[in-house]
Coordinates of C-alpha atoms and ligand atoms in Angstrom, one line a residue:
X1 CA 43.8 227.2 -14.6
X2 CA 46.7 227.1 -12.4
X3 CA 50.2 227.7 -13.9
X4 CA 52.5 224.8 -12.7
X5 CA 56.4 224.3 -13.4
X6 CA 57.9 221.0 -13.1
X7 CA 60.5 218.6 -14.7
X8 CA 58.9 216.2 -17.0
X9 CA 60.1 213.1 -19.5
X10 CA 58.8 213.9 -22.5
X11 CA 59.7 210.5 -23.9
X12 CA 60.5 207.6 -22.7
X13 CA 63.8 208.3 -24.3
X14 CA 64.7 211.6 -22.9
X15 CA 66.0 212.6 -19.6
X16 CA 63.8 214.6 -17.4
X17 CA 63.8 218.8 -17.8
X18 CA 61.7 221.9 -16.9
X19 CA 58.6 222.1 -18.4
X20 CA 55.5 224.5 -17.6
X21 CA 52.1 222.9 -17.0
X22 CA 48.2 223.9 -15.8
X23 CA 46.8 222.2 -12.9
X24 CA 43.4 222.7 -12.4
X25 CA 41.3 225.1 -10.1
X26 CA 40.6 224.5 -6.8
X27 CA 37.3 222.8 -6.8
X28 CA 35.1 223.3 -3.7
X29 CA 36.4 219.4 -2.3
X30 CA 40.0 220.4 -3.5
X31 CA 43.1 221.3 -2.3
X32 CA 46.2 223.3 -3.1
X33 CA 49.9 222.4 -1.6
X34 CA 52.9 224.4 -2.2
X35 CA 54.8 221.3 -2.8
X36 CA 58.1 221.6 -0.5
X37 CA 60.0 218.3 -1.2
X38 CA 59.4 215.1 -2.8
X39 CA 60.9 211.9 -2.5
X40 CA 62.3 209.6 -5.5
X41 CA 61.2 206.3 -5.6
X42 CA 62.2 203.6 -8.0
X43 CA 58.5 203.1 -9.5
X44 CA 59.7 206.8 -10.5
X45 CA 62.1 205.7 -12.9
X46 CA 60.4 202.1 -13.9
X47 CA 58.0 204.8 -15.0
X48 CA 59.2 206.9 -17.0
X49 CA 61.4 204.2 -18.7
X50 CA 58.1 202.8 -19.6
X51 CA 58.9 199.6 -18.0
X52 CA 55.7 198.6 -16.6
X53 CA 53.4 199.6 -19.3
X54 CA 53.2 202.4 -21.9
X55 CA 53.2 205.9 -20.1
X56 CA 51.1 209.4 -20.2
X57 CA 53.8 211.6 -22.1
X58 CA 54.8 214.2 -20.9
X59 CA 55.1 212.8 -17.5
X60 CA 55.8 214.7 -14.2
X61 CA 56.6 211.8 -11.9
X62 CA 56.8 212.1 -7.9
X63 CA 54.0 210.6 -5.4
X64 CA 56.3 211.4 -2.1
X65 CA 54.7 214.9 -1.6
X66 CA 54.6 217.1 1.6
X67 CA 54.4 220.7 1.6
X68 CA 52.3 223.4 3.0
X69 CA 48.3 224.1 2.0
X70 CA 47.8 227.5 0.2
X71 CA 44.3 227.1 -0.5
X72 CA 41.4 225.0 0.2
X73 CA 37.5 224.9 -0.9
X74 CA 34.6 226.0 0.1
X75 CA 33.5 222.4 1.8
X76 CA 37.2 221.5 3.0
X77 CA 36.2 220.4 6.4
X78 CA 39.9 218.9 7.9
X79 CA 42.5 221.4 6.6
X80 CA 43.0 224.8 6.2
X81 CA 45.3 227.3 4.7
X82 CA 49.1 226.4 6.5
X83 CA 48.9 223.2 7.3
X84 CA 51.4 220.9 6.4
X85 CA 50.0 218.3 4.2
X86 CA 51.1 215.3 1.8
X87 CA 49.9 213.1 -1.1
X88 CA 51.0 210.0 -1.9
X89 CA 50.3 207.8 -4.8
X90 CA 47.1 208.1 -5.2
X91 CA 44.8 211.5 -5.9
X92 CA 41.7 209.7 -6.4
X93 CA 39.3 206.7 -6.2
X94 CA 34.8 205.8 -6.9
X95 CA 34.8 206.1 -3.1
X96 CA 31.7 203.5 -3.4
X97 CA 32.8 199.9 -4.4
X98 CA 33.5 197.4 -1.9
X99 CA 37.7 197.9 -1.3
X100 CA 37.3 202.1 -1.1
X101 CA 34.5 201.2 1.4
X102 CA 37.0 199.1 3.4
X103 CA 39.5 201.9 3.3
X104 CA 41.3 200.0 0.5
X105 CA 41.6 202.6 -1.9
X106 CA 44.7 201.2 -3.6
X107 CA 42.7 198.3 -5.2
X108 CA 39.6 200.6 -5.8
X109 CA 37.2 198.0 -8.6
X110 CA 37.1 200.9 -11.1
X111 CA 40.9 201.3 -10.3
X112 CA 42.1 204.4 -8.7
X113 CA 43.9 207.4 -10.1
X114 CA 47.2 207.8 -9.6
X115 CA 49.4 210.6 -8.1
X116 CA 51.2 210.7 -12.4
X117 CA 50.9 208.8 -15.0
X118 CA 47.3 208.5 -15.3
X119 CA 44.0 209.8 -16.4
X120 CA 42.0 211.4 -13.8
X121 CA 38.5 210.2 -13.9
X122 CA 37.4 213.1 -16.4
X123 CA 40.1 211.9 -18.6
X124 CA 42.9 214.7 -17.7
X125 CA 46.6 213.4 -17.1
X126 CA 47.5 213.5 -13.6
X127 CA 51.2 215.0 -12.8
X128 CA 52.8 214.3 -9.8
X129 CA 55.1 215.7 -7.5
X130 CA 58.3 216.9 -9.5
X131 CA 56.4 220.3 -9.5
X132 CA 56.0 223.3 -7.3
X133 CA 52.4 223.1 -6.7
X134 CA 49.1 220.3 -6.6
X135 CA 45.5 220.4 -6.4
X136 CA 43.9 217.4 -5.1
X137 CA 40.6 216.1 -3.5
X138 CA 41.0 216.6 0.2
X139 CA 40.2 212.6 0.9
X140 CA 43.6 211.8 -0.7
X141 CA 45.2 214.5 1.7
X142 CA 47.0 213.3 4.5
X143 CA 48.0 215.3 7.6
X144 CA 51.7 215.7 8.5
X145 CA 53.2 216.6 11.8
X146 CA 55.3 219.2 12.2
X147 CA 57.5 217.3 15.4
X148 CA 59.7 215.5 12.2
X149 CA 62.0 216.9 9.8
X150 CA 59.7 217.5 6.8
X151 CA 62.1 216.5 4.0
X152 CA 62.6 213.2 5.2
X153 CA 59.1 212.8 6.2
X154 CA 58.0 212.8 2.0
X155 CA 59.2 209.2 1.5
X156 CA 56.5 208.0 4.5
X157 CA 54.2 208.8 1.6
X158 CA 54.8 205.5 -0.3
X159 CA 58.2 203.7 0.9
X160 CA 56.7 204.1 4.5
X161 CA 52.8 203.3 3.6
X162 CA 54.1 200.2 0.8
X163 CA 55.7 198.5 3.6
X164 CA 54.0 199.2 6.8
X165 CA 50.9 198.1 5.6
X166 CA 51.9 194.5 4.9
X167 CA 53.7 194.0 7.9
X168 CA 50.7 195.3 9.6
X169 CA 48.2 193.1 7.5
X170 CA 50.2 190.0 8.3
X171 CA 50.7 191.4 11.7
X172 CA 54.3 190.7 11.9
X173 CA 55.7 191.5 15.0
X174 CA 57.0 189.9 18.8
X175 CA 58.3 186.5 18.1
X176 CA 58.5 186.5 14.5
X177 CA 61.5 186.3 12.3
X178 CA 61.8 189.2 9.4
X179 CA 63.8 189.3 6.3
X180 CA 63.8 192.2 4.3
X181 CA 64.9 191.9 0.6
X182 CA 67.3 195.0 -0.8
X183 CA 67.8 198.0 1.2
X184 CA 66.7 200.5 -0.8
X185 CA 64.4 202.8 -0.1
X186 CA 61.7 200.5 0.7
X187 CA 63.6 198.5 2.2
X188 CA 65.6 200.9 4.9
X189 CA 61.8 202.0 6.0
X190 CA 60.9 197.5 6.0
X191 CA 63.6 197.7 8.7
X192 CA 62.6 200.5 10.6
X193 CA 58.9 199.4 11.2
X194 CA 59.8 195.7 11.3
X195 CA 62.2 196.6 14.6
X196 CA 59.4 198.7 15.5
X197 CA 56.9 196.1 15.6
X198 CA 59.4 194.0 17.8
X199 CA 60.6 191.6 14.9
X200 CA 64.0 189.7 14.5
X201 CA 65.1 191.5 11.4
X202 CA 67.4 190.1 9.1
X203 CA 68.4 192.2 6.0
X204 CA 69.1 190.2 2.8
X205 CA 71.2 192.4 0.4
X206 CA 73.3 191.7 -2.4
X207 CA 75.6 194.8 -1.4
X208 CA 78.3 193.7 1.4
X209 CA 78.7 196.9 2.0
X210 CA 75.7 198.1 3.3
X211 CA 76.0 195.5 6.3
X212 CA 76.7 198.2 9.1
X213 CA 74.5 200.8 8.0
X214 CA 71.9 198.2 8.1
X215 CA 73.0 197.7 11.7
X216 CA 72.7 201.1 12.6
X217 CA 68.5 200.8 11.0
X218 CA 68.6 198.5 14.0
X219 CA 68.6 195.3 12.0
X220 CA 69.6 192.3 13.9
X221 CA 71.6 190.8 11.7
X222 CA 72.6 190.6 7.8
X223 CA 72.9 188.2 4.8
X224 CA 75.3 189.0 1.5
X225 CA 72.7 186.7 -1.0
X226 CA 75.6 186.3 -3.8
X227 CA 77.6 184.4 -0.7
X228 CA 76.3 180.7 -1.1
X229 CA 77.8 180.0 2.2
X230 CA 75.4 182.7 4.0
X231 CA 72.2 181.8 2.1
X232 CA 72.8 178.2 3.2
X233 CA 72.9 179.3 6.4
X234 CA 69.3 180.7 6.5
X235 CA 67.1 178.2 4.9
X236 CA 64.2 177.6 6.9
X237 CA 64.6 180.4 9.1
X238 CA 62.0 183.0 8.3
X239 CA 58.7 183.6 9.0
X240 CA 58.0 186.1 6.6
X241 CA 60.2 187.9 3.7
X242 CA 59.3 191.5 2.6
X243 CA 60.7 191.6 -0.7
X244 CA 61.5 195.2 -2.0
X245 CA 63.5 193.9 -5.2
X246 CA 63.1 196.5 -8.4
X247 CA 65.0 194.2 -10.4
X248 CA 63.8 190.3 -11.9
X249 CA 65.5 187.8 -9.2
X250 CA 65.4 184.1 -8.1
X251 CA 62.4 183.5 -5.9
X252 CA 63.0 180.2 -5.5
X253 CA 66.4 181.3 -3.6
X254 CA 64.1 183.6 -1.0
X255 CA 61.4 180.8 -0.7
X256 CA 64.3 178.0 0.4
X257 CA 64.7 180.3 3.4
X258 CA 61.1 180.5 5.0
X259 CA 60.0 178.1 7.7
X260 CA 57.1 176.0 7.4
X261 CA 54.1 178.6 6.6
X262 CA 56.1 181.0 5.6
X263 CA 55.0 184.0 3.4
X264 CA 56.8 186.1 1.0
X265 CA 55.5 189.1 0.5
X266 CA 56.4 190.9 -3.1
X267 CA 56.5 194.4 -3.1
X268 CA 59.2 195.2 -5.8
X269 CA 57.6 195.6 -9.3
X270 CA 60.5 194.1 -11.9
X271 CA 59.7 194.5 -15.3
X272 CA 59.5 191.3 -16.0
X273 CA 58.0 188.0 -14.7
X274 CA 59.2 186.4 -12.2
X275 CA 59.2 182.6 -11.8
X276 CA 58.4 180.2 -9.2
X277 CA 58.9 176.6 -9.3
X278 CA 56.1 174.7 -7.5
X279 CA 58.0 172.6 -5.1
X280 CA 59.5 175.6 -3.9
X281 CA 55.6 175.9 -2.5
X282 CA 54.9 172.3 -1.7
X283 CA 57.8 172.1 -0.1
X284 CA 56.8 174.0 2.8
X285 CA 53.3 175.9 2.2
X286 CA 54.7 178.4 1.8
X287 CA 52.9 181.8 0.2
X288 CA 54.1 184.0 -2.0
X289 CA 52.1 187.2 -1.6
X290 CA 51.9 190.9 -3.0
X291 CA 50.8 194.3 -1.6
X292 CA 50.1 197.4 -3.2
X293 CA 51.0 200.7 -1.3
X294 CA 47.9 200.9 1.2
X295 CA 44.7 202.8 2.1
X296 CA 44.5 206.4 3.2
X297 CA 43.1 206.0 6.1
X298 CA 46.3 203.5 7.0
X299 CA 48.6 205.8 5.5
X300 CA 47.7 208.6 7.9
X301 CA 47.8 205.8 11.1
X302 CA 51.3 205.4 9.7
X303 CA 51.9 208.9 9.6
X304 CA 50.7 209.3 12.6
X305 CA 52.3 206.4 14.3
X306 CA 56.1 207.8 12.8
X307 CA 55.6 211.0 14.7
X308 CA 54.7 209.6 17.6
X309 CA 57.9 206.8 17.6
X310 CA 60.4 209.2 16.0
X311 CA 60.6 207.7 12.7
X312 CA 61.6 209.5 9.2
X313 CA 63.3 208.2 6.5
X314 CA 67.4 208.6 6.5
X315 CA 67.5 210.8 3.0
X316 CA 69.6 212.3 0.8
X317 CA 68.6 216.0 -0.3
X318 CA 69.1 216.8 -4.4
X319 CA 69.3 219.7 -6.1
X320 CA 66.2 219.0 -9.3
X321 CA 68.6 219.6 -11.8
X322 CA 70.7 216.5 -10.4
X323 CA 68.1 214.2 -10.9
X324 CA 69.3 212.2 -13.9
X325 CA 72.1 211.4 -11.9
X326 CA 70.1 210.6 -9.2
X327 CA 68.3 207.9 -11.3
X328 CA 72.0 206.5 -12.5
X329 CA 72.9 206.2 -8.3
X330 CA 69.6 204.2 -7.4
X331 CA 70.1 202.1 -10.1
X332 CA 73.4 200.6 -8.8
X333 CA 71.9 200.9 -5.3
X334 CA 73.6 203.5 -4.4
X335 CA 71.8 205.7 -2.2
X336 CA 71.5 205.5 1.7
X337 CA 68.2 205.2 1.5
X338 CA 65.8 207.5 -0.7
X339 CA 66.9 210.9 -2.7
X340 CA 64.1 213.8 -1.7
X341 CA 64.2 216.7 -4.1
X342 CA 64.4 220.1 -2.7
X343 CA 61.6 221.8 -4.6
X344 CA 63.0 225.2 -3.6
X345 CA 65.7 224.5 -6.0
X346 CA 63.0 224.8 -9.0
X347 CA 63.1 228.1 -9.2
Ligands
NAP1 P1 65.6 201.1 -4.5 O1 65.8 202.2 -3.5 O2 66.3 201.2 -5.8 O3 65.9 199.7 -3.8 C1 65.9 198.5 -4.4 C2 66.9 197.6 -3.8 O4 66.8 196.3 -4.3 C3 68.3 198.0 -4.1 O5 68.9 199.0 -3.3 C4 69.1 196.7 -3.9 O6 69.4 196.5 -2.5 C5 68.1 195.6 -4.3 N1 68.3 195.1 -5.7 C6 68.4 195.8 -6.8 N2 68.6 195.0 -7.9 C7 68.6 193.7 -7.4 C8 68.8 192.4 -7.9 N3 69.0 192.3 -9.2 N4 68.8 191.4 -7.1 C9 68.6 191.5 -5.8 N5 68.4 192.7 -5.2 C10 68.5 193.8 -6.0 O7 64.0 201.0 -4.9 P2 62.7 201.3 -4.1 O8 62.3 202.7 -4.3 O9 62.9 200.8 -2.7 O10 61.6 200.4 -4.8 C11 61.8 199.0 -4.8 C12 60.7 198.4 -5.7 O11 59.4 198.6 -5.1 C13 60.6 199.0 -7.1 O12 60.4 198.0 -8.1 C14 59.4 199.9 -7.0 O13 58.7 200.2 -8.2 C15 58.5 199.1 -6.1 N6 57.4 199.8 -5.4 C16 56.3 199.1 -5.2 C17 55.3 199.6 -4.5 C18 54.0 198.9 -4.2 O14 53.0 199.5 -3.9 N7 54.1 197.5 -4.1 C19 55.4 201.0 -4.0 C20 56.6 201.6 -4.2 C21 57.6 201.0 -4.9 P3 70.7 195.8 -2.0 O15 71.9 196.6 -2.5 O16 70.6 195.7 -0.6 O17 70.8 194.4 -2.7
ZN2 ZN1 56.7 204.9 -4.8

């Protein structure tokens, strides 16, 4: 086995702290990355807080992974030994059914195995990025380029992939009008690709301060959703809303401001239910849609498609040791726009 060292939640109770851990060897299909930074994304923290379901404990969380390859197996065919790489959060899937033969991984019909907080498929916990090293399958690999800074290229790995891939699915681009729920993490990278794609972008935040930051993502213009005034202002504007809320809000606010047609496209993951009322629908046909993360073979096109346009996420570097505090900071929404841990500071 592999010695490992991380920072784990041993409860759901306790804050996160070193802890030493075995990965598994490197299998002849497997790979090894020296994990260089990973970034901190709020299904981190829902996590570990057990606020989804109850969690593998202990639990090493992180799928925002990028570092470099130390070793590869005997049938690796598309990496070798110091390449950058990166895993997101996902590590494995059947590989058969219909959705992993489409490239949809992340709805795999046995379900896939996530980066933490699961059982792999031989009934091991998985633990994710909060570490200094990871074996995984080289199909859940991605390549990264070296033309980007690679600290702020780890959030690509889920805030980049969770919402390029709906945009792209309901090809949202030239013509259309955007509105991207809470600038967060996911939501800063919403912005990036939806001005990419050649939307209107119009950020929807409950923070009026983050109004000319959110100019400087490029975003046209900018909506304080606690001002009545400015919400009235943008019902049945929109043709789509990417909605990036980790907290339970009022859908039926959001829905009021798409056109005819209009989709809302959930990616947040609150705790709780969240309610609709029907004529909010009717009123309009409108949608209101999910998406999970996205395939790997899309993930690396969106890799691929950020080096090419120049486009990283604007981070924050911790310390590991500060990552409690980190946590308190995302919760108020205070963080311009996603925390990356240094793993160097592990040691
Ligand atoms: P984050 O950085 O904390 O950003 C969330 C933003 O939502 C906040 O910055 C805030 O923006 C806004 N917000 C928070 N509470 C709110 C409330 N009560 N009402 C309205 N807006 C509120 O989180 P993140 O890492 O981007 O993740 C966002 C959510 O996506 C989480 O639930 C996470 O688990 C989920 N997620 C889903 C997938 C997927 O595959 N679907 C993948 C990754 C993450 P403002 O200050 O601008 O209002
Ligand atoms: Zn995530």
């Amino acid at each position: 086995m592999i010695q490992a060292k991380g920072y784990a939640a041993q409860t759901p109770e306790t804050d996160l702290a070193p802890w030493s851990f075995e990965r598994r060897e490197v299998g002849p299909h497997d790979i090894q990355i020296e994990i260089q930074y990973c970034g901190v994304c709020h299904s981190d923290l829902h996590q570990i807080k057990n606020d989804w379901f109850p969690g593998v404990f202990p639990m090493v969380p992180g799928h925002e992974i990028v570092g470099k390859i130390v070793k590869v197996g005997d049938h690796v065919k598309n990496f070798k030994v110091g390449d950058l790489a990166g895993i997101g959060c996902m590590v494995d899937s059947c590989q058969v059914c219909e959705n992993c033969q489409e490239g949809l991984e992340q709805y795999c019909l046995e379900g896939n195995t996530q980066t933490y907080n699961n059982l792999d498929r031989s009934g091991v916990p998985t633990y994710g990025g909060y570490s200094n090293t990871i074996v995984a399958r080289e199909e859940f690999v991605l390549h990264i380029s070296d033309k980007l800074s690679l600290a702020a290229t780890a959030p690509l790995l889920c805030a980049g992939i969770t919402t390029y891939s709906p945009l792209r699915h309901w090809k949202v681009g030239k013509g259309h009008k955007l509105a991207v729920v809470g600038l967060g993490g996911l939501g800063h990278m919403a912005v990036k690709f939806g001005v990419a794609f050649g939307a209107e972008v119009t950020v929807l935040s409950t923070s009026a301060s983050k109004e000319a930051a959110a100019k400087e993502l490029g975003a046209h213009h900018f909506v304080v959703t606690t001002d009545k005034e400015q919400v009235k202002a943008v019902r049945n504007k929109f043709d789509f809303i990417l909605d990036t809320v980790s907290a339970v809000h009022d859908i039926d606010m959001y829905q009021s401001m798409l056109r005819v047609n209009g989709v809302q496209i959930g990616v947040g993951v609150p705790p709780a239910k969240l309610e609709v009322a029907p004529f909010s629908l009717i009123g309009g046909r409108r949608s209101l849609a999910g998406s999970g993360i996205g395939g790997i073979q899309e993930t690396q096109e969106m890799l691929d498609f950020c080096a090419e346009h120049n486009i990283v996420s604007d981070i924050e570097l911790i310390d590991i040791k500060d990552i409690t505090a980190a946590y308190e900071r995302m919760l108020k929404g205070d963080v311009r726009y996603r925390f990356v841990i240094d793993i160097a500071t592990l040691k």
